[in-house]
Amino acid sequence: MKKIVVALSVLVLLTSCVSKKKYTELEAKNKETQDLLNTCTVKLNSCIEDKSGLSASLAALREQNDHLKQNNQDLITTSKEMTILSAKGAQNVEKALENIKEKDLKISRMQDALTKKDSVTLAIVTSLKSAVGMSDPDIDINVEKGVVFIQIADKLLFKSGSYVVTDKAKAVLAKVAKVVNDKPDFECMVEGNTDNVPFIGNGVLLDNWDLSVKRSTSIIRVLTNDLKVNPAQLIAAGRSSFVPLVSNDSAENKAKNRRTRIVVLPKIDQFYDMIEKEMKKQKQ
């Protein structure tokens, strides 16, 4: 942030010493930098919100853990006041202490695993934004609850009522494919979405459900046949018109709802393996 402010200050000082063309270039560069800063700020706020949710869950677990510790401490105090502490009672106290230690361990290792998962997600977003670029308003890349979403407006992918992928779309998909190929341990769900205008059946497609799924499979064929993405990483899905971004009350809003989402998903079994490995390391 400080570097940006200094750069802006230097720009102001030099405006009287440069040509109008140079000033215009610098001014455009300044606007581009400010737009990037604004975008990063929005994404940072989103990450902070996600982190707050995880912190709240962790706080609840710690509170529960503290309650168990207090109960156990009360048990130990009562036991000390007894004249004779039975062997079985002593074993129960020891077992309770071990359970508390194990719970602490699980909380700590789960938090470490979540942190690593967040780091991987951030790396994927950075790679995608670098490959796809941020200049096209019809392409949006964001993170929701630890999942990466690439949203592409249908006007970049298909002609109206068609499921044939355009040549322009293939250039965009090639950039996405490069990032996906670099992450063989992740899966990608290609999800088609339409507006609420009823699709007139043509003998091949019956309705918007068919259209949304067919657009998904058309994109998957481009990714696998032309761009060499591993088919085992891809999932075809269609949502028809039932998950709109905005109300379908204008032509502009309907255009926003006609879109394809590529959802980058970590394999859930690998996520749990990550937690298990961290816990085994701790016990060694």
mmCIF file with all atom_site columns, N, CA and C in Angstrom, residues 39-78:
data_model
loop_
_atom_site.group_PDB
_atom_site.id
_atom_site.type_symbol
_atom_site.label_atom_id
_atom_site.label_alt_id
_atom_site.label_comp_id
_atom_site.label_asym_id
_atom_site.label_entity_id
_atom_site.label_seq_id
_atom_site.pdbx_PDB_ins_code
_atom_site.Cartn_x
_atom_site.Cartn_y
_atom_site.Cartn_z
_atom_site.occupancy
_atom_site.B_iso_or_equiv
_atom_site.pdbx_formal_charge
_atom_site.auth_seq_id
_atom_site.auth_comp_id
_atom_site.auth_asym_id
_atom_site.auth_atom_id
_atom_site.pdbx_PDB_model_num
ATOM 1   N N  . THR A 1 39 ? -9.894  -4.574  -6.123 1.00 0.00 ? 39 THR A N  1
ATOM 2   C CA . THR A 1 39 ? -10.253 -5.982  -6.267 1.00 0.00 ? 39 THR A CA 1
ATOM 3   C C  . THR A 1 39 ? -9.619  -6.828  -5.165 1.00 0.00 ? 39 THR A C  1
ATOM 4   N N  . CYS A 1 40 ? -8.334  -6.577  -4.921 1.00 0.00 ? 40 CYS A N  1
ATOM 5   C CA . CYS A 1 40 ? -7.638  -7.325  -3.871 1.00 0.00 ? 40 CYS A CA 1
ATOM 6   C C  . CYS A 1 40 ? -8.262  -7.071  -2.508 1.00 0.00 ? 40 CYS A C  1
ATOM 7   N N  . THR A 1 41 ? -8.710  -5.817  -2.291 1.00 0.00 ? 41 THR A N  1
ATOM 8   C CA . THR A 1 41 ? -9.329  -5.476  -1.009 1.00 0.00 ? 41 THR A CA 1
ATOM 9   C C  . THR A 1 41 ? -10.616 -6.262  -0.806 1.00 0.00 ? 41 THR A C  1
ATOM 10  N N  . VAL A 1 42 ? -11.426 -6.356  -1.861 1.00 0.00 ? 42 VAL A N  1
ATOM 11  C CA . VAL A 1 42 ? -12.680 -7.115  -1.777 1.00 0.00 ? 42 VAL A CA 1
ATOM 12  C C  . VAL A 1 42 ? -12.394 -8.585  -1.459 1.00 0.00 ? 42 VAL A C  1
ATOM 13  N N  . LYS A 1 43 ? -11.406 -9.163  -2.158 1.00 0.00 ? 43 LYS A N  1
ATOM 14  C CA . LYS A 1 43 ? -11.071 -10.561 -1.935 1.00 0.00 ? 43 LYS A CA 1
ATOM 15  C C  . LYS A 1 43 ? -10.504 -10.771 -0.526 1.00 0.00 ? 43 LYS A C  1
ATOM 16  N N  . LEU A 1 44 ? -9.708  -9.803  -0.065 1.00 0.00 ? 44 LEU A N  1
ATOM 17  C CA . LEU A 1 44 ? -9.163  -9.901  1.285  1.00 0.00 ? 44 LEU A CA 1
ATOM 18  C C  . LEU A 1 44 ? -10.273 -9.910  2.320  1.00 0.00 ? 44 LEU A C  1
ATOM 19  N N  . ASN A 1 45 ? -11.257 -9.025  2.121  1.00 0.00 ? 45 ASN A N  1
ATOM 20  C CA . ASN A 1 45 ? -12.385 -8.979  3.062  1.00 0.00 ? 45 ASN A CA 1
ATOM 21  C C  . ASN A 1 45 ? -13.133 -10.303 3.084  1.00 0.00 ? 45 ASN A C  1
ATOM 22  N N  . SER A 1 46 ? -13.277 -10.925 1.899  1.00 0.00 ? 46 SER A N  1
ATOM 23  C CA . SER A 1 46 ? -13.953 -12.212 1.826  1.00 0.00 ? 46 SER A CA 1
ATOM 24  C C  . SER A 1 46 ? -13.184 -13.280 2.599  1.00 0.00 ? 46 SER A C  1
ATOM 25  N N  . CYS A 1 47 ? -11.841 -13.255 2.437  1.00 0.00 ? 47 CYS A N  1
ATOM 26  C CA . CYS A 1 47 ? -11.007 -14.219 3.157  1.00 0.00 ? 47 CYS A CA 1
ATOM 27  C C  . CYS A 1 47 ? -11.093 -13.995 4.667  1.00 0.00 ? 47 CYS A C  1
ATOM 28  N N  . ILE A 1 48 ? -11.157 -12.719 5.059  1.00 0.00 ? 48 ILE A N  1
ATOM 29  C CA . ILE A 1 48 ? -11.255 -12.392 6.489  1.00 0.00 ? 48 ILE A CA 1
ATOM 30  C C  . ILE A 1 48 ? -12.559 -12.930 7.061  1.00 0.00 ? 48 ILE A C  1
ATOM 31  N N  . GLU A 1 49 ? -13.653 -12.806 6.293  1.00 0.00 ? 49 GLU A N  1
ATOM 32  C CA . GLU A 1 49 ? -14.944 -13.325 6.750  1.00 0.00 ? 49 GLU A CA 1
ATOM 33  C C  . GLU A 1 49 ? -14.886 -14.844 6.922  1.00 0.00 ? 49 GLU A C  1
ATOM 34  N N  . ASP A 1 50 ? -14.251 -15.534 5.936  1.00 0.00 ? 50 ASP A N  1
ATOM 35  C CA . ASP A 1 50 ? -14.127 -16.988 6.050  1.00 0.00 ? 50 ASP A CA 1
ATOM 36  C C  . ASP A 1 50 ? -13.302 -17.367 7.270  1.00 0.00 ? 50 ASP A C  1
ATOM 37  N N  . LYS A 1 51 ? -12.234 -16.607 7.486  1.00 0.00 ? 51 LYS A N  1
ATOM 38  C CA . LYS A 1 51 ? -11.372 -16.890 8.630  1.00 0.00 ? 51 LYS A CA 1
ATOM 39  C C  . LYS A 1 51 ? -12.126 -16.674 9.937  1.00 0.00 ? 51 LYS A C  1
ATOM 40  N N  . SER A 1 52 ? -12.988 -15.644 9.970  1.00 0.00 ? 52 SER A N  1
ATOM 41  C CA . SER A 1 52 ? -13.756 -15.364 11.180 1.00 0.00 ? 52 SER A CA 1
ATOM 42  C C  . SER A 1 52 ? -14.682 -16.532 11.514 1.00 0.00 ? 52 SER A C  1
ATOM 43  N N  . GLY A 1 53 ? -15.289 -17.111 10.461 1.00 0.00 ? 53 GLY A N  1
ATOM 44  C CA . GLY A 1 53 ? -16.168 -18.252 10.682 1.00 0.00 ? 53 GLY A CA 1
ATOM 45  C C  . GLY A 1 53 ? -15.415 -19.441 11.266 1.00 0.00 ? 53 GLY A C  1
ATOM 46  N N  . LEU A 1 54 ? -14.204 -19.720 10.723 1.00 0.00 ? 54 LEU A N  1
ATOM 47  C CA . LEU A 1 54 ? -13.398 -20.813 11.246 1.00 0.00 ? 54 LEU A CA 1
ATOM 48  C C  . LEU A 1 54 ? -12.946 -20.532 12.671 1.00 0.00 ? 54 LEU A C  1
ATOM 49  N N  . SER A 1 55 ? -12.595 -19.262 12.932 1.00 0.00 ? 55 SER A N  1
ATOM 50  C CA . SER A 1 55 ? -12.147 -18.894 14.274 1.00 0.00 ? 55 SER A CA 1
ATOM 51  C C  . SER A 1 55 ? -13.269 -19.089 15.287 1.00 0.00 ? 55 SER A C  1
ATOM 52  N N  . ALA A 1 56 ? -14.511 -18.765 14.876 1.00 0.00 ? 56 ALA A N  1
ATOM 53  C CA . ALA A 1 56 ? -15.651 -18.945 15.778 1.00 0.00 ? 56 ALA A CA 1
ATOM 54  C C  . ALA A 1 56 ? -15.852 -20.425 16.110 1.00 0.00 ? 56 ALA A C  1
ATOM 55  N N  . SER A 1 57 ? -15.721 -21.292 15.087 1.00 0.00 ? 57 SER A N  1
ATOM 56  C CA . SER A 1 57 ? -15.871 -22.736 15.319 1.00 0.00 ? 57 SER A CA 1
ATOM 57  C C  . SER A 1 57 ? -14.771 -23.251 16.246 1.00 0.00 ? 57 SER A C  1
ATOM 58  N N  . LEU A 1 58 ? -13.557 -22.761 16.008 1.00 0.00 ? 58 LEU A N  1
ATOM 59  C CA . LEU A 1 58 ? -12.435 -23.180 16.840 1.00 0.00 ? 58 LEU A CA 1
ATOM 60  C C  . LEU A 1 58 ? -12.630 -22.710 18.278 1.00 0.00 ? 58 LEU A C  1
ATOM 61  N N  . ALA A 1 59 ? -13.151 -21.494 18.439 1.00 0.00 ? 59 ALA A N  1
ATOM 62  C CA . ALA A 1 59 ? -13.374 -20.954 19.779 1.00 0.00 ? 59 ALA A CA 1
ATOM 63  C C  . ALA A 1 59 ? -14.401 -21.802 20.538 1.00 0.00 ? 59 ALA A C  1
ATOM 64  N N  . ALA A 1 60 ? -15.439 -22.261 19.807 1.00 0.00 ? 60 ALA A N  1
ATOM 65  C CA . ALA A 1 60 ? -16.455 -23.097 20.445 1.00 0.00 ? 60 ALA A CA 1
ATOM 66  C C  . ALA A 1 60 ? -15.865 -24.427 20.911 1.00 0.00 ? 60 ALA A C  1
ATOM 67  N N  . LEU A 1 61 ? -14.991 -25.010 20.075 1.00 0.00 ? 61 LEU A N  1
ATOM 68  C CA . LEU A 1 61 ? -14.345 -26.262 20.458 1.00 0.00 ? 61 LEU A CA 1
ATOM 69  C C  . LEU A 1 61 ? -13.434 -26.063 21.660 1.00 0.00 ? 61 LEU A C  1
ATOM 70  N N  . ARG A 1 62 ? -12.719 -24.955 21.659 1.00 0.00 ? 62 ARG A N  1
ATOM 71  C CA . ARG A 1 62 ? -11.827 -24.682 22.789 1.00 0.00 ? 62 ARG A CA 1
ATOM 72  C C  . ARG A 1 62 ? -12.624 -24.456 24.072 1.00 0.00 ? 62 ARG A C  1
ATOM 73  N N  . GLU A 1 63 ? -13.772 -23.792 23.944 1.00 0.00 ? 63 GLU A N  1
ATOM 74  C CA . GLU A 1 63 ? -14.615 -23.576 25.114 1.00 0.00 ? 63 GLU A CA 1
ATOM 75  C C  . GLU A 1 63 ? -15.103 -24.909 25.673 1.00 0.00 ? 63 GLU A C  1
ATOM 76  N N  . GLN A 1 64 ? -15.506 -25.797 24.779 1.00 0.00 ? 64 GLN A N  1
ATOM 77  C CA . GLN A 1 64 ? -15.934 -27.126 25.203 1.00 0.00 ? 64 GLN A CA 1
ATOM 78  C C  . GLN A 1 64 ? -14.787 -27.877 25.863 1.00 0.00 ? 64 GLN A C  1
ATOM 79  N N  . ASN A 1 65 ? -13.600 -27.708 25.289 1.00 0.00 ? 65 ASN A N  1
ATOM 80  C CA . ASN A 1 65 ? -12.418 -28.362 25.844 1.00 0.00 ? 65 ASN A CA 1
ATOM 81  C C  . ASN A 1 65 ? -12.099 -27.824 27.238 1.00 0.00 ? 65 ASN A C  1
ATOM 82  N N  . ASP A 1 66 ? -12.189 -26.517 27.407 1.00 0.00 ? 66 ASP A N  1
ATOM 83  C CA . ASP A 1 66 ? -11.943 -25.908 28.725 1.00 0.00 ? 66 ASP A CA 1
ATOM 84  C C  . ASP A 1 66 ? -12.947 -26.424 29.752 1.00 0.00 ? 66 ASP A C  1
ATOM 85  N N  . HIS A 1 67 ? -14.196 -26.590 29.293 1.00 0.00 ? 67 HIS A N  1
ATOM 86  C CA . HIS A 1 67 ? -15.222 -27.113 30.206 1.00 0.00 ? 67 HIS A CA 1
ATOM 87  C C  . HIS A 1 67 ? -14.868 -28.534 30.655 1.00 0.00 ? 67 HIS A C  1
ATOM 88  N N  . LEU A 1 68 ? -14.397 -29.363 29.715 1.00 0.00 ? 68 LEU A N  1
ATOM 89  C CA . LEU A 1 68 ? -13.993 -30.723 30.070 1.00 0.00 ? 68 LEU A CA 1
ATOM 90  C C  . LEU A 1 68 ? -12.802 -30.703 31.027 1.00 0.00 ? 68 LEU A C  1
ATOM 91  N N  . LYS A 1 69 ? -11.867 -29.786 30.784 1.00 0.00 ? 69 LYS A N  1
ATOM 92  C CA . LYS A 1 69 ? -10.712 -29.675 31.679 1.00 0.00 ? 69 LYS A CA 1
ATOM 93  C C  . LYS A 1 69 ? -11.147 -29.317 33.099 1.00 0.00 ? 69 LYS A C  1
ATOM 94  N N  . GLN A 1 70 ? -12.084 -28.367 33.197 1.00 0.00 ? 70 GLN A N  1
ATOM 95  C CA . GLN A 1 70 ? -12.551 -27.947 34.518 1.00 0.00 ? 70 GLN A CA 1
ATOM 96  C C  . GLN A 1 70 ? -13.254 -29.087 35.233 1.00 0.00 ? 70 GLN A C  1
ATOM 97  N N  . ASN A 1 71 ? -14.097 -29.819 34.502 1.00 0.00 ? 71 ASN A N  1
ATOM 98  C CA . ASN A 1 71 ? -14.768 -30.968 35.095 1.00 0.00 ? 71 ASN A CA 1
ATOM 99  C C  . ASN A 1 71 ? -13.771 -32.008 35.584 1.00 0.00 ? 71 ASN A C  1
ATOM 100 N N  . ASN A 1 72 ? -12.737 -32.196 34.765 1.00 0.00 ? 72 ASN A N  1
ATOM 101 C CA . ASN A 1 72 ? -11.717 -33.164 35.146 1.00 0.00 ? 72 ASN A CA 1
ATOM 102 C C  . ASN A 1 72 ? -10.929 -32.698 36.369 1.00 0.00 ? 72 ASN A C  1
ATOM 103 N N  . GLN A 1 73 ? -10.659 -31.405 36.427 1.00 0.00 ? 73 GLN A N  1
ATOM 104 C CA . GLN A 1 73 ? -9.942  -30.861 37.577 1.00 0.00 ? 73 GLN A CA 1
ATOM 105 C C  . GLN A 1 73 ? -10.763 -31.009 38.853 1.00 0.00 ? 73 GLN A C  1
ATOM 106 N N  . ASP A 1 74 ? -12.069 -30.790 38.727 1.00 0.00 ? 74 ASP A N  1
ATOM 107 C CA . ASP A 1 74 ? -12.946 -30.984 39.884 1.00 0.00 ? 74 ASP A CA 1
ATOM 108 C C  . ASP A 1 74 ? -12.912 -32.429 40.355 1.00 0.00 ? 74 ASP A C  1
ATOM 109 N N  . LEU A 1 75 ? -12.851 -33.337 39.373 1.00 0.00 ? 75 LEU A N  1
ATOM 110 C CA . LEU A 1 75 ? -12.783 -34.755 39.716 1.00 0.00 ? 75 LEU A CA 1
ATOM 111 C C  . LEU A 1 75 ? -11.488 -35.072 40.451 1.00 0.00 ? 75 LEU A C  1
ATOM 112 N N  . ILE A 1 76 ? -10.393 -34.510 39.991 1.00 0.00 ? 76 ILE A N  1
ATOM 113 C CA . ILE A 1 76 ? -9.100  -34.743 40.648 1.00 0.00 ? 76 ILE A CA 1
ATOM 114 C C  . ILE A 1 76 ? -9.110  -34.188 42.069 1.00 0.00 ? 76 ILE A C  1
ATOM 115 N N  . THR A 1 77 ? -9.676  -32.974 42.251 1.00 0.00 ? 77 THR A N  1
ATOM 116 C CA . THR A 1 77 ? -9.732  -32.356 43.578 1.00 0.00 ? 77 THR A CA 1
ATOM 117 C C  . THR A 1 77 ? -10.546 -33.213 44.545 1.00 0.00 ? 77 THR A C  1
ATOM 118 N N  . THR A 1 78 ? -11.683 -33.693 44.060 1.00 0.00 ? 78 THR A N  1
ATOM 119 C CA . THR A 1 78 ? -12.526 -34.552 44.904 1.00 0.00 ? 78 THR A CA 1
ATOM 120 C C  . THR A 1 78 ? -11.803 -35.839 45.265 1.00 0.00 ? 78 THR A C  1
#
